[in-house]
Coordinates of C-alpha atoms in Angstrom, one line a residue:
Chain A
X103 CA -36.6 -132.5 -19.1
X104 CA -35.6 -129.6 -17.1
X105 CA -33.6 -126.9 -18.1
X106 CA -31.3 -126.8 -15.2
X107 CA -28.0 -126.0 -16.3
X108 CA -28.8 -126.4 -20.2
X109 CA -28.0 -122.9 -21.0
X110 CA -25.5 -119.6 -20.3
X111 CA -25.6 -115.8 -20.0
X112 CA -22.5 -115.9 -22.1
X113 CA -22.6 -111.9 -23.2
X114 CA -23.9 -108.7 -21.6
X115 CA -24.0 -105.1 -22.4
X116 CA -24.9 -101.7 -21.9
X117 CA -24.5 -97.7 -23.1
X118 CA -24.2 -95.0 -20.4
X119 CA -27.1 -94.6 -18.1
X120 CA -28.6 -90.9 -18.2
X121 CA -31.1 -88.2 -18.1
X122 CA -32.0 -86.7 -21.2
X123 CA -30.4 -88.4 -23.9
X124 CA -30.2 -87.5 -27.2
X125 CA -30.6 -90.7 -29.3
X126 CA -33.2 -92.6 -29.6
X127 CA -34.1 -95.7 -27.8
X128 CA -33.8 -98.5 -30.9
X129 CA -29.8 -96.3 -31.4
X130 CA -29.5 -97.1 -27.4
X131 CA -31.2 -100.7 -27.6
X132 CA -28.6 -101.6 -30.5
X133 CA -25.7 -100.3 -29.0
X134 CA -25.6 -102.1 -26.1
X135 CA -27.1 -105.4 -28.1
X136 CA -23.6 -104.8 -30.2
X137 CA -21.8 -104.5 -27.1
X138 CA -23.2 -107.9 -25.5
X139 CA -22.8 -110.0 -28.9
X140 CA -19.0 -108.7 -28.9
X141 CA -18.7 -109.5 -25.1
X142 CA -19.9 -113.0 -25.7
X143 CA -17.3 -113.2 -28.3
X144 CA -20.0 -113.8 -31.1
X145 CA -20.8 -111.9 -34.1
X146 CA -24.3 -110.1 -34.9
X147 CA -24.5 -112.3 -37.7
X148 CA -24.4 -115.5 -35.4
X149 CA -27.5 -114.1 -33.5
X150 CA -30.2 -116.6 -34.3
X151 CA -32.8 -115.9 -31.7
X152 CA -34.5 -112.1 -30.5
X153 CA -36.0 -111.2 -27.8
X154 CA -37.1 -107.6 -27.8
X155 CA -38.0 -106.4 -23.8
X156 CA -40.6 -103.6 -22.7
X157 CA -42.5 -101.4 -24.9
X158 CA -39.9 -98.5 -26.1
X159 CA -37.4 -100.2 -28.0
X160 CA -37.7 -102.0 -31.6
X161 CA -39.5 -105.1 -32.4
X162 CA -37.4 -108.2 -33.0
X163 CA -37.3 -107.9 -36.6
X164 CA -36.2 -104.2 -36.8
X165 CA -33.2 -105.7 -34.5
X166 CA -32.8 -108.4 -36.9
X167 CA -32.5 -106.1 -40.0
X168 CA -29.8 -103.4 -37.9
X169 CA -27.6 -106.3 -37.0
X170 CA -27.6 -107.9 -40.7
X171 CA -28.9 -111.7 -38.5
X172 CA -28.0 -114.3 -41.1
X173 CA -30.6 -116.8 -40.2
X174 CA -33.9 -115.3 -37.4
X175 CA -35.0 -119.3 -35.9
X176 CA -36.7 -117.8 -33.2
X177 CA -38.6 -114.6 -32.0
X178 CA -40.9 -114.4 -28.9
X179 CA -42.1 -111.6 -26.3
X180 CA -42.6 -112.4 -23.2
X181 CA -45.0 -109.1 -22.0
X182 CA -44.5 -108.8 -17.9
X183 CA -43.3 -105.1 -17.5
X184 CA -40.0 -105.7 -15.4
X185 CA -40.4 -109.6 -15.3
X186 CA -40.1 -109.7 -19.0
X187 CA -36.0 -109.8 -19.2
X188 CA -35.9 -112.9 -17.0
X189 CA -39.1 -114.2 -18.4
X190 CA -37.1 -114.2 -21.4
X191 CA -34.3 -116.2 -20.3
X192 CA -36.7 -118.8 -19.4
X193 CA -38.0 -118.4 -22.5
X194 CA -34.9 -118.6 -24.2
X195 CA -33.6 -121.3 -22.7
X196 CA -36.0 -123.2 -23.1
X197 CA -36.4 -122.7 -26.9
X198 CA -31.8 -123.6 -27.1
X199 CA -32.9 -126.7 -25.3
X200 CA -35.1 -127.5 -28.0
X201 CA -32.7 -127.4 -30.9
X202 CA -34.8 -124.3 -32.0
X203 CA -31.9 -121.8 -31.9
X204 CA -28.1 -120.9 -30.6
X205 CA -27.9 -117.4 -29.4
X206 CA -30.7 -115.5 -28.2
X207 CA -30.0 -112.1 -27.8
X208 CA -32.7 -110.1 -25.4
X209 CA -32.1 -106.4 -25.4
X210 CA -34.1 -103.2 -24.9
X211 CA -33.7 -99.7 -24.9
X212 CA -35.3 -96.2 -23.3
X213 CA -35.4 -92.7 -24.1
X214 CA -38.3 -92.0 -21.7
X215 CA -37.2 -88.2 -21.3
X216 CA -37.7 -87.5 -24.6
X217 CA -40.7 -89.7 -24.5
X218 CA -44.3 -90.5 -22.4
X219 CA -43.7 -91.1 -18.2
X220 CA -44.7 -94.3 -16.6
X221 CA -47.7 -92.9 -15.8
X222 CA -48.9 -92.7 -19.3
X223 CA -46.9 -95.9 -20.5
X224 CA -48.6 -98.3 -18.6
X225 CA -52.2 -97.3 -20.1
X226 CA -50.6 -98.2 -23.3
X227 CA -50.1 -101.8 -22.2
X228 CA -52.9 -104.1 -23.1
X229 CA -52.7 -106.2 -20.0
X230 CA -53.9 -103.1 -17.7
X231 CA -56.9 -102.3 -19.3
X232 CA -59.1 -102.9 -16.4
X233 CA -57.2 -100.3 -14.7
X234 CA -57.2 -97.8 -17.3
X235 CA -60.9 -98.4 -17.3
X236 CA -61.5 -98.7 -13.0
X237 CA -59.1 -97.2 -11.6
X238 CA -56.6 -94.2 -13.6
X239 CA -60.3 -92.1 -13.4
X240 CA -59.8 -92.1 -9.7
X241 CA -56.4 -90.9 -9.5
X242 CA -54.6 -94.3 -9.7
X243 CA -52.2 -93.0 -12.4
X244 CA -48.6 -94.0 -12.0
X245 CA -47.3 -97.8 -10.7
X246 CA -46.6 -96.0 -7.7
X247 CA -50.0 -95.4 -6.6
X248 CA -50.9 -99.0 -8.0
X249 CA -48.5 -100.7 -5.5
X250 CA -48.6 -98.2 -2.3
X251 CA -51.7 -100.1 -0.9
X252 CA -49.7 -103.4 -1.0
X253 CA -46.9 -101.7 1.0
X254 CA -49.8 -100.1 3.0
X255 CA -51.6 -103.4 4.2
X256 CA -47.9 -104.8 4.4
X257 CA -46.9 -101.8 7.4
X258 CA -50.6 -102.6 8.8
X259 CA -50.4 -106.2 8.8
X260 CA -47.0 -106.8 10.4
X261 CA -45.6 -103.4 11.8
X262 CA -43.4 -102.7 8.7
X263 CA -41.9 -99.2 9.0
X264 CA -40.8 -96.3 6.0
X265 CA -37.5 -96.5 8.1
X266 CA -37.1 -100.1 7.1
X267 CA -37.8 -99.2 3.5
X268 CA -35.3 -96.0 4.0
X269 CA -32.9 -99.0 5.3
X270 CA -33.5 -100.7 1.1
X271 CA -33.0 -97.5 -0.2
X272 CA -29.9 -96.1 1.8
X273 CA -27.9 -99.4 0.8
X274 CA -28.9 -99.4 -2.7
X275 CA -27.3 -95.8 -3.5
X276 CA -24.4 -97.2 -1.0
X277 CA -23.6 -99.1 -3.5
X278 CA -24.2 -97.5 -6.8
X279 CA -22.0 -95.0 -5.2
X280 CA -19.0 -97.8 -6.7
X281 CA -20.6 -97.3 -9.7
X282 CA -19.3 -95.4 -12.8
X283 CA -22.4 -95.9 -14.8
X284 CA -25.2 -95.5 -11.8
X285 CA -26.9 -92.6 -12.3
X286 CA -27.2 -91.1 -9.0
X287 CA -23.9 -89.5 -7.2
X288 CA -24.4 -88.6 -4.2
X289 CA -24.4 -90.4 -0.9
X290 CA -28.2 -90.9 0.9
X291 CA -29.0 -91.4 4.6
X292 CA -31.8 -92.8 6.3
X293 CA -32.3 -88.9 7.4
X294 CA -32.4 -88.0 3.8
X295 CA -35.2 -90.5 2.8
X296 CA -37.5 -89.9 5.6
X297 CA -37.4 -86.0 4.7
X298 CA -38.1 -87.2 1.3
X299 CA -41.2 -86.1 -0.2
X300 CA -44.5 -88.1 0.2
X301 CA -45.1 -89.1 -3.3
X302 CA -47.8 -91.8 -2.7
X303 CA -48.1 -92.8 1.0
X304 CA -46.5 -94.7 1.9
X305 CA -44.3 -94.3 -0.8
X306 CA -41.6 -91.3 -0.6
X307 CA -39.4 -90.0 -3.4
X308 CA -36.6 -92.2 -2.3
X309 CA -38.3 -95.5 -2.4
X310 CA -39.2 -94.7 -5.8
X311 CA -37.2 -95.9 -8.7
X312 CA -35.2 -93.4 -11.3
X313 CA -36.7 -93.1 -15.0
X314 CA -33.8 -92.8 -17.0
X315 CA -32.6 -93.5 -20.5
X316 CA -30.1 -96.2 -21.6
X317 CA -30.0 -99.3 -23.3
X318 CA -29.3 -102.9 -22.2
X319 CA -28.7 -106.3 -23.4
X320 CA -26.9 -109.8 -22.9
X321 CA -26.8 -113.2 -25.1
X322 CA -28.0 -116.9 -24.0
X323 CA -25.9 -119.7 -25.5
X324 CA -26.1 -123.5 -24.7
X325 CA -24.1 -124.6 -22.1
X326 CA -22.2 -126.4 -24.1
X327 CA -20.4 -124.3 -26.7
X328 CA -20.7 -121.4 -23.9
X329 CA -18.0 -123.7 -22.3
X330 CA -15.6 -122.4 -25.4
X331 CA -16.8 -118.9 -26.0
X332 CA -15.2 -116.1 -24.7
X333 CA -16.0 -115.0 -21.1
X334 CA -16.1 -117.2 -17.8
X335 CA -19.3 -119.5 -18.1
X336 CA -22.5 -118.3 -15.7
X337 CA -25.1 -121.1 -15.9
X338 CA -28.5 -120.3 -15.5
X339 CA -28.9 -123.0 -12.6
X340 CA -32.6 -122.4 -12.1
X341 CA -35.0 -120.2 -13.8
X342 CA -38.9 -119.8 -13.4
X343 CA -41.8 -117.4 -13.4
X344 CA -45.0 -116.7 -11.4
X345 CA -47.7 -114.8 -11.6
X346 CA -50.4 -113.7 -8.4
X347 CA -53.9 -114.3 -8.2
X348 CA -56.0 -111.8 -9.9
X349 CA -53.4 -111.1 -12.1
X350 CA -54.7 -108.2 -13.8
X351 CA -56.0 -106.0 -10.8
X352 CA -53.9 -105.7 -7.1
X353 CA -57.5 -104.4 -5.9
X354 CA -59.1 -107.7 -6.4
X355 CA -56.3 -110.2 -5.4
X356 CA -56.8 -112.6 -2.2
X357 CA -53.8 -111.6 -0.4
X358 CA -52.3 -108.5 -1.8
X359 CA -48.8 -108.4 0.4
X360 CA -47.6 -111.4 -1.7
X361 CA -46.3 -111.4 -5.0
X362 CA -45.9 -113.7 -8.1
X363 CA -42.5 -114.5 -7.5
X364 CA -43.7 -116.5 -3.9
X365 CA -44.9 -119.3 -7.2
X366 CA -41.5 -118.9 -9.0
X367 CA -39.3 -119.4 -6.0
X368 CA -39.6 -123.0 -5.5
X369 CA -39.2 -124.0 -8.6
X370 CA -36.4 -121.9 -9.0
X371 CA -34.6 -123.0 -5.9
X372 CA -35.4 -126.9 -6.7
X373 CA -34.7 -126.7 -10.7
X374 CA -31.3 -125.1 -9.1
X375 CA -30.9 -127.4 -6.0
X376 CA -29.6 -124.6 -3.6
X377 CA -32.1 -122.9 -0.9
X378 CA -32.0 -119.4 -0.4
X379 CA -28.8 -119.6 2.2
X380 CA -26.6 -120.9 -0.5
X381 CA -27.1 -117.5 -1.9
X382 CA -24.2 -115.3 -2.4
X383 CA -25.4 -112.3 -4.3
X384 CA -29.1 -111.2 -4.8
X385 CA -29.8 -108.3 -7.6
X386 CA -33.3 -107.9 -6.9
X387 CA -36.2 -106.1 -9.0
X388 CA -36.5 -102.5 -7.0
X389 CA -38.9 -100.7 -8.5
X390 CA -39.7 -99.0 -5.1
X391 CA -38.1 -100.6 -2.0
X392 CA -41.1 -102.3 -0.1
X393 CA -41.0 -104.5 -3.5
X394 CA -37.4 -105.6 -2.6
X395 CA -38.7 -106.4 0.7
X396 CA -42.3 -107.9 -0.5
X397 CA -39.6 -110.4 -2.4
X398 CA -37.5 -111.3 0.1
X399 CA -40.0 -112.9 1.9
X400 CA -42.1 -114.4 -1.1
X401 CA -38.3 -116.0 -2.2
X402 CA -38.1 -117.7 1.7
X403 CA -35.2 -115.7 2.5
X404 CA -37.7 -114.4 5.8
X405 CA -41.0 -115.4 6.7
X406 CA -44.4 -113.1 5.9
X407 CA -44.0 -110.1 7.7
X408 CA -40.4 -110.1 8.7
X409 CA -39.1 -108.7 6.0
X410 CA -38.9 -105.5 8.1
X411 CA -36.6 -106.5 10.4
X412 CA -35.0 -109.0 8.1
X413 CA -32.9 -105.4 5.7
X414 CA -32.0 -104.0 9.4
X415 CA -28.8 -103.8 10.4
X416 CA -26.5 -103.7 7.1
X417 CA -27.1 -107.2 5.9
X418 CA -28.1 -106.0 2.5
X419 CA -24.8 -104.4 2.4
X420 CA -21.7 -104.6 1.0
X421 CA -19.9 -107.1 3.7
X422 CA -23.4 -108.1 4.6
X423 CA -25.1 -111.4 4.9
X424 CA -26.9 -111.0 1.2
X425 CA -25.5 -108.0 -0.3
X426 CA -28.6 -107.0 -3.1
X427 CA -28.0 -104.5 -5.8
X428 CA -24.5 -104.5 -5.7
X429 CA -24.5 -101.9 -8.9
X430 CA -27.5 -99.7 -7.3
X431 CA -30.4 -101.1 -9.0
X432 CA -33.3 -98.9 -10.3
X433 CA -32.9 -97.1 -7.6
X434 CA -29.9 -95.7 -7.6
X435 CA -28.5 -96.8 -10.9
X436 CA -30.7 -96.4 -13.8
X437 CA -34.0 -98.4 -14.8
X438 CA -33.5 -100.6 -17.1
X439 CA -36.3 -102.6 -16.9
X440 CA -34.5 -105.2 -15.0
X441 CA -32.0 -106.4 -17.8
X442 CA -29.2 -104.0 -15.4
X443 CA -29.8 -106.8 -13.0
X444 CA -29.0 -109.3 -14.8
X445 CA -26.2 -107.7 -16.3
X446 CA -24.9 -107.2 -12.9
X447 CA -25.6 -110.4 -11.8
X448 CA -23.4 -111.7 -14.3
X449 CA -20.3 -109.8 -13.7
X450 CA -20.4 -110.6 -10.0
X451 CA -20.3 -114.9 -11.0
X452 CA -17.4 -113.6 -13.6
X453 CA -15.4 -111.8 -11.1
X454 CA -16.1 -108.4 -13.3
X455 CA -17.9 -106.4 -10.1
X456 CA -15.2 -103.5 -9.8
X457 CA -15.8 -102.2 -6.6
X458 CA -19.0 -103.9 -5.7
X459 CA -17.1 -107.0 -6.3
X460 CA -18.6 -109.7 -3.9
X461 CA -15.8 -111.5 -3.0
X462 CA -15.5 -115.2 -4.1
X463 CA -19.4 -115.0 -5.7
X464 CA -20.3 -118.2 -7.0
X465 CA -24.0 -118.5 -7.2
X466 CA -26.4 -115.7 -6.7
X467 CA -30.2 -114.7 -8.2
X468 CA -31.7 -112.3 -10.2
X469 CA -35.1 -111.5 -9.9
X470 CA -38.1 -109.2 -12.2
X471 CA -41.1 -108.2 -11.2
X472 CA -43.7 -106.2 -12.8
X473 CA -47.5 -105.8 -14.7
X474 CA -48.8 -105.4 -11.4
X475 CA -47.1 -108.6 -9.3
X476 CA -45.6 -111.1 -12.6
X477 CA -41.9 -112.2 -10.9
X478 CA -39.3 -114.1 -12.7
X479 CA -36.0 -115.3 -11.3
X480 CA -32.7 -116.9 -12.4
X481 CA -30.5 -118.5 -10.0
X482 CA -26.8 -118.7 -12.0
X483 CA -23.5 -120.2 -11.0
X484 CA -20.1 -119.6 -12.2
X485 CA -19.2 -123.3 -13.6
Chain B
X241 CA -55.6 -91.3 -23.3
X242 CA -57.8 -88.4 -24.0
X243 CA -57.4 -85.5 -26.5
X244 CA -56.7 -82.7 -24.3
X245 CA -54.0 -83.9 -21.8
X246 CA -55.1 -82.0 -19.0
X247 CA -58.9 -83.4 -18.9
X248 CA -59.5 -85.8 -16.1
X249 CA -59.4 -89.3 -17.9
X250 CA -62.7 -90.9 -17.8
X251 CA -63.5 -94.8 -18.5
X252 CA -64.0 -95.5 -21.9
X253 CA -67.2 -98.4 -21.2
X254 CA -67.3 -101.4 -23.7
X255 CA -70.1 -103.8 -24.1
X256 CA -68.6 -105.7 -21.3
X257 CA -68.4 -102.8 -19.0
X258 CA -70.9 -100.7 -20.1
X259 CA -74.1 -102.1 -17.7
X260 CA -71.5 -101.1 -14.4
X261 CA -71.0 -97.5 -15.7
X262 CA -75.0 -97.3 -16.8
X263 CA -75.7 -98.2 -12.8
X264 CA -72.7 -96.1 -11.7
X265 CA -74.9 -92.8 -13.3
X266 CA -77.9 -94.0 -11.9
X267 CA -76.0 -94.6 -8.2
X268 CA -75.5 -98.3 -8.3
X269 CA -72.4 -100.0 -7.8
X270 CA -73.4 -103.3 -9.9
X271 CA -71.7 -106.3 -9.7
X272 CA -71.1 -109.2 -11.9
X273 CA -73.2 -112.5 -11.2
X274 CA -72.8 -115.7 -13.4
X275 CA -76.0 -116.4 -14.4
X276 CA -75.5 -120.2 -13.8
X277 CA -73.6 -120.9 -10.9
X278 CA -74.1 -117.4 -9.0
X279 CA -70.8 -116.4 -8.0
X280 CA -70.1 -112.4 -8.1
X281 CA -67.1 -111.0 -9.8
X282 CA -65.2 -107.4 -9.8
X283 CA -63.7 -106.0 -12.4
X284 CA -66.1 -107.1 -15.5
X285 CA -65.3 -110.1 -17.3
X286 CA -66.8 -112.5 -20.0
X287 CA -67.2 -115.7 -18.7
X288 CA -67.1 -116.9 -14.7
X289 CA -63.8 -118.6 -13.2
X290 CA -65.7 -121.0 -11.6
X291 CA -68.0 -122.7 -14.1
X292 CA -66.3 -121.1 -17.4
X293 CA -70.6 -119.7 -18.3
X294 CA -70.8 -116.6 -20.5
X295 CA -74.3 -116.3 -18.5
X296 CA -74.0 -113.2 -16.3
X297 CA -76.6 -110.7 -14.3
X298 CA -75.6 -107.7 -12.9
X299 CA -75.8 -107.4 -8.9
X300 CA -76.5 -103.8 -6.9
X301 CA -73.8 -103.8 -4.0
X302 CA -74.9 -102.8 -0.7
X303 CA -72.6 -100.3 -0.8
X304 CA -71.1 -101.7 2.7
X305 CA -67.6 -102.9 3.3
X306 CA -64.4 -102.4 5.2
X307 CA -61.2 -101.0 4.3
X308 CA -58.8 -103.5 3.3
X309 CA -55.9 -100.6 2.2
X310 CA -55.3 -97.5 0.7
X311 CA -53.3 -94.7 -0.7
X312 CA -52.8 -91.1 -0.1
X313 CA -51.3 -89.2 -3.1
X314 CA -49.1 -86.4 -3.0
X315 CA -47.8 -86.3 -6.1
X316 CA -49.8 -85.8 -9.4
X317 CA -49.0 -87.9 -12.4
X318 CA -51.7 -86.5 -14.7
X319 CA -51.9 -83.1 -14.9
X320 CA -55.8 -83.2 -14.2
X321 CA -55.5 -84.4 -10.3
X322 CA -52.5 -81.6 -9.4
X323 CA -55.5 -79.4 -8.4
X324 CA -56.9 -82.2 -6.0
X325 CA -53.8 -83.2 -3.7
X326 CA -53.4 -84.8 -1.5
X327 CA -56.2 -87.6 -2.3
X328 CA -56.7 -90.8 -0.8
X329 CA -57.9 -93.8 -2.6
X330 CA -59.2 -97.1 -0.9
X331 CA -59.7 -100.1 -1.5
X332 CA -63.0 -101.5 0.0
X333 CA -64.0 -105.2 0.4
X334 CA -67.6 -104.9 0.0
X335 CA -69.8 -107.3 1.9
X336 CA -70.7 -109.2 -0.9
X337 CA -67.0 -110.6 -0.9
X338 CA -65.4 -108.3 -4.0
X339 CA -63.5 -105.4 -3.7
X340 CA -63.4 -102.3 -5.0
X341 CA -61.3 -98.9 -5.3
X342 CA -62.8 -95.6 -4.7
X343 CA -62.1 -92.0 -3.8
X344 CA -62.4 -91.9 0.3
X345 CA -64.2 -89.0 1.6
X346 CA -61.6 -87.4 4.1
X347 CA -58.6 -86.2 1.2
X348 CA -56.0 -86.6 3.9
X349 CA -56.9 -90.5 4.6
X350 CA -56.6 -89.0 8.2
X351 CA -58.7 -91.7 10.8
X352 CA -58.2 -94.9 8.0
X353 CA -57.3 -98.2 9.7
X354 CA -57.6 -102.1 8.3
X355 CA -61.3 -102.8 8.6
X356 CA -62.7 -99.8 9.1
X357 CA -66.3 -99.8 8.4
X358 CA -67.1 -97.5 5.0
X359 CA -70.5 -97.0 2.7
X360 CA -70.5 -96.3 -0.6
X361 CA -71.7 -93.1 -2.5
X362 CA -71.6 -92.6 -6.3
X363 CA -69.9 -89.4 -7.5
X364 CA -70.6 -87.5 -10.4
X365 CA -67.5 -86.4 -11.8
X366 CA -68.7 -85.6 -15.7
X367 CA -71.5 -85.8 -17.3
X368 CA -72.9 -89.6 -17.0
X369 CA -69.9 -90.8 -15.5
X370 CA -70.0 -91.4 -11.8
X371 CA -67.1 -92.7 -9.7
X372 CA -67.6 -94.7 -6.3
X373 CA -66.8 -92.7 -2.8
X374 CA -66.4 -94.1 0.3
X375 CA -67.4 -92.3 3.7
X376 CA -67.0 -93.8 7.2
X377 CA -69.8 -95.5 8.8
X378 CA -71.5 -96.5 12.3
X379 CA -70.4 -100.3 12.5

């Protein structure tokens, strides 16, 4: 069987996106959880299925016990840093398909002001203990040091410039600029991200993504009674994850300029029958902008190595060819571990973008990436 | 993570890992071998991708391989490498086909390019804990 078209994003959510909030992440997690089972039209106690995302929220159970879930058929976690949230539709659609559940609610929530930095979060992740053994002694503290040698090689290799990464980040905060809940408020320009600070070269400030507090959720039905719930019915057309060689060390994998997501792609595209020029809309994992650009190629929207030239002149934009992070991503809008992405791409197949509405969006992706090169993607259609 | 937040944070070895940081202190870079089928592997691990044996011998690196990326950091994410900006890291494919990450001798990263020949030193950075630096070399 294939779980093409077998299920539905049929609710999504979220609080306020901030800096230094005052409640803490499980209050943030269930509030926007509430807010998605209401979207979908569904009651907490209809929830049947959990899947809690990252490490700072509460465990499914917890979520289970605040929302007063009549019956919990299913609980998984699906442990890939910012893949996890699309990981999880796969993993949720596939346990709908099997009769094990109806509603599967995947939320999380993040007070990382009040709390430890990524820097110290990741070492608390069992899948990077080789690095917390080989490499945080050296200095290799934060993701962004992790990554910069991929982006490195990447600029070596093929000519990639920190202007064409300035070109991912300017667009971005273009458009969380029509965003009433994107964290950042003031316009950037390519001027402005190349006097950025050098955080770690070649990463500057501005191709790094915000760490923010907030919380996030959405619902996955089957297709079938999401045809009768409440909103207009997104299908998850194709859905798949990937995961890179060497999985648990960039230092020791074969070719270190692609990522997981070059595995998902395929069978995300074929499950979905579309190629990557029937896409509308692309809300794409940006946890620094080279990984935007690392994606676009791995996904076949470019060959290797022209993903430089391939963000140049606007086509990420608004208007553009493939307008990506229509609501400003973690860039611009808040990290959310990815499920903001989602969320996003959701409204846009509804109709519900505001002012970053893609005009007559019909089928668009979703992608996650994270734990060092894991990807995930969903391709949805309105239907 | 250590105690004291501002002490550098130093590998904790486990019975796995523990033979690599032994040979670290005593300025080896030592390499996993799989004691039935012979091929080397970087970071630790129990058994061999290859033929799936928990058989394994440790290897001494030359110590000579090319640079195959690298970082400069600016920015200090743990308060015990703020007094060391900037610092580059690198990683290094060694000769013997693994890579590994290391400090690299010039903090700027000024001169780095793909390939560029490096050899390998052992640092002592705290008592019985060394950490691998690379310095250009001749090709």
């Amino acid at each position: 069987m294939s779980l093409h078209e077998t299920a539905a994003v049929t609710g999504v959510g979220e609080t306020v996106y901030q800096r230094g909030a005052t409640r803490p992440s499980t209050a943030l997690q269930l509030e926007a959880a509430l807010t998605a089972i209401a979207d979908a039209g569904l009651t907490p106690r209809e929830i049947d299925g959990i899947i809690p995302i990252g490490i700072t929220g509460a465990p499914a159970e917890e979520l289970a016990t605040n929302l007063g879930v009549e019956e919990l058929r299913f609980s998984a976690l699906t442990p890939m840093g910012g893949a996890s949230s699309i990981a999880a539709i796969q993993c949720a659609a596939a346990a709908i398909a099997a009769g094990l559940c109806n509603h599967v609610l995947i939320a999380a929530g993040r007070n990382v002001s009040a709390g430890a930095k990524a820097g110290t979060r990741i070492h608390q992740m069992p899948q990077f203990h080789l690095i917390t053994e080989f490499e945080l002694p050296l200095g290799s503290v934060a993701p962004a040091q992790l990554y910069a040698p991929m982006a490195r090689r990447h600029m070596e290799l093929y000519g990639t410039t920190s202007a064409q990464l300035g070109e991912i980040a300017t667009t971005i905060r273009a458009h969380a600029l029509l965003n009433d809940n994107a964290v950042m408020k003031k316009p950037m320009t390519l001027a402005d991200h190349q006097a950025s600070r050098m955080i770690a070269d070649p990463f500057r400030l501005l191709d790094c993504s915000l760490e923010t507090d907030g919380g996030a959720a959405f619902v996955i039905s089957g297709a079938g009674p999401a045809r009768d719930m409440r909103q207009p019915r997104v299908l998850v057309s194709g859905i798949a994850e990937g995961h890179p060689d060497s999985p648990s060390a960039i230092t020791q994998r074969p070719d270190m300029t692609r990522l997981g997501i070059v595995r998902a792609a395929p069978r995300a595209f074929g499950m979905a029958g579309v190629t990557p020029a029937d896409i509308q809309v692309a809300e794409i994992y940006d946890c620094f902008t080279w990984v935007v650009l690392c994606q676009l190629e791995d996904m076949g929207f470019c060959a290797k190595g022209e993903g430089g030239a391939f963000v140049e002149g606007g086509r990420l934009r608004l208007g553009g060819k493939l307008p990506v992070n229509t609501h400003g991503g973690l860039l611009s809008q808040a990290h959310m571990l990815g499920l903001n992405h989602v969320v996003e791409l959701v409204r846009q197949l509804r109709g519900q973008g505001g002012r970053a509405q893609v005009q007559g969006a019909e089928l668009g992706l979703c992608t996650g990436f994270g734990d060092m090169g894991d990807g995930a993607m969903a391709i949805m259609r309105r239907g | 993570m250590a105690q004291n937040q501002s002490a550098r944070p130093l590998p904790h070895a486990s019975d796995l890992t523990r033979p690599y940081w032994e040979g670290a202190a005593q300025g080896k870079l030592l390499i996993q071998q799989c004691g039935q089928c012979g091929k080397l592997r970087h970071y630790p691990r129990y058994i061999c991708d290859n033929c799936h044996s928990f058989e394994t011998v440790w290897k001494e690196s030359s110590g000579r391989g090319r640079v195959h990326s690298w970082m400069v950091a600016h920015h200090a994410y743990h308060p015990a490498f703020a007094g060391e900006l900037p610092y580059t890291l690198v990683t290094v494919e060694l000769e013997e086909g693994v890579r590994a990450l290391g400090r690299y001798a010039v903090p700027t990263g000024e001169g780095l390019r793909l390939d560029l020949p490096v050899r390998l030193r052992l640092e002592t950075v705290a008592e019985g804990v060394a950490l691998p630096l690379f310095e250009p070399r001749e090709d």
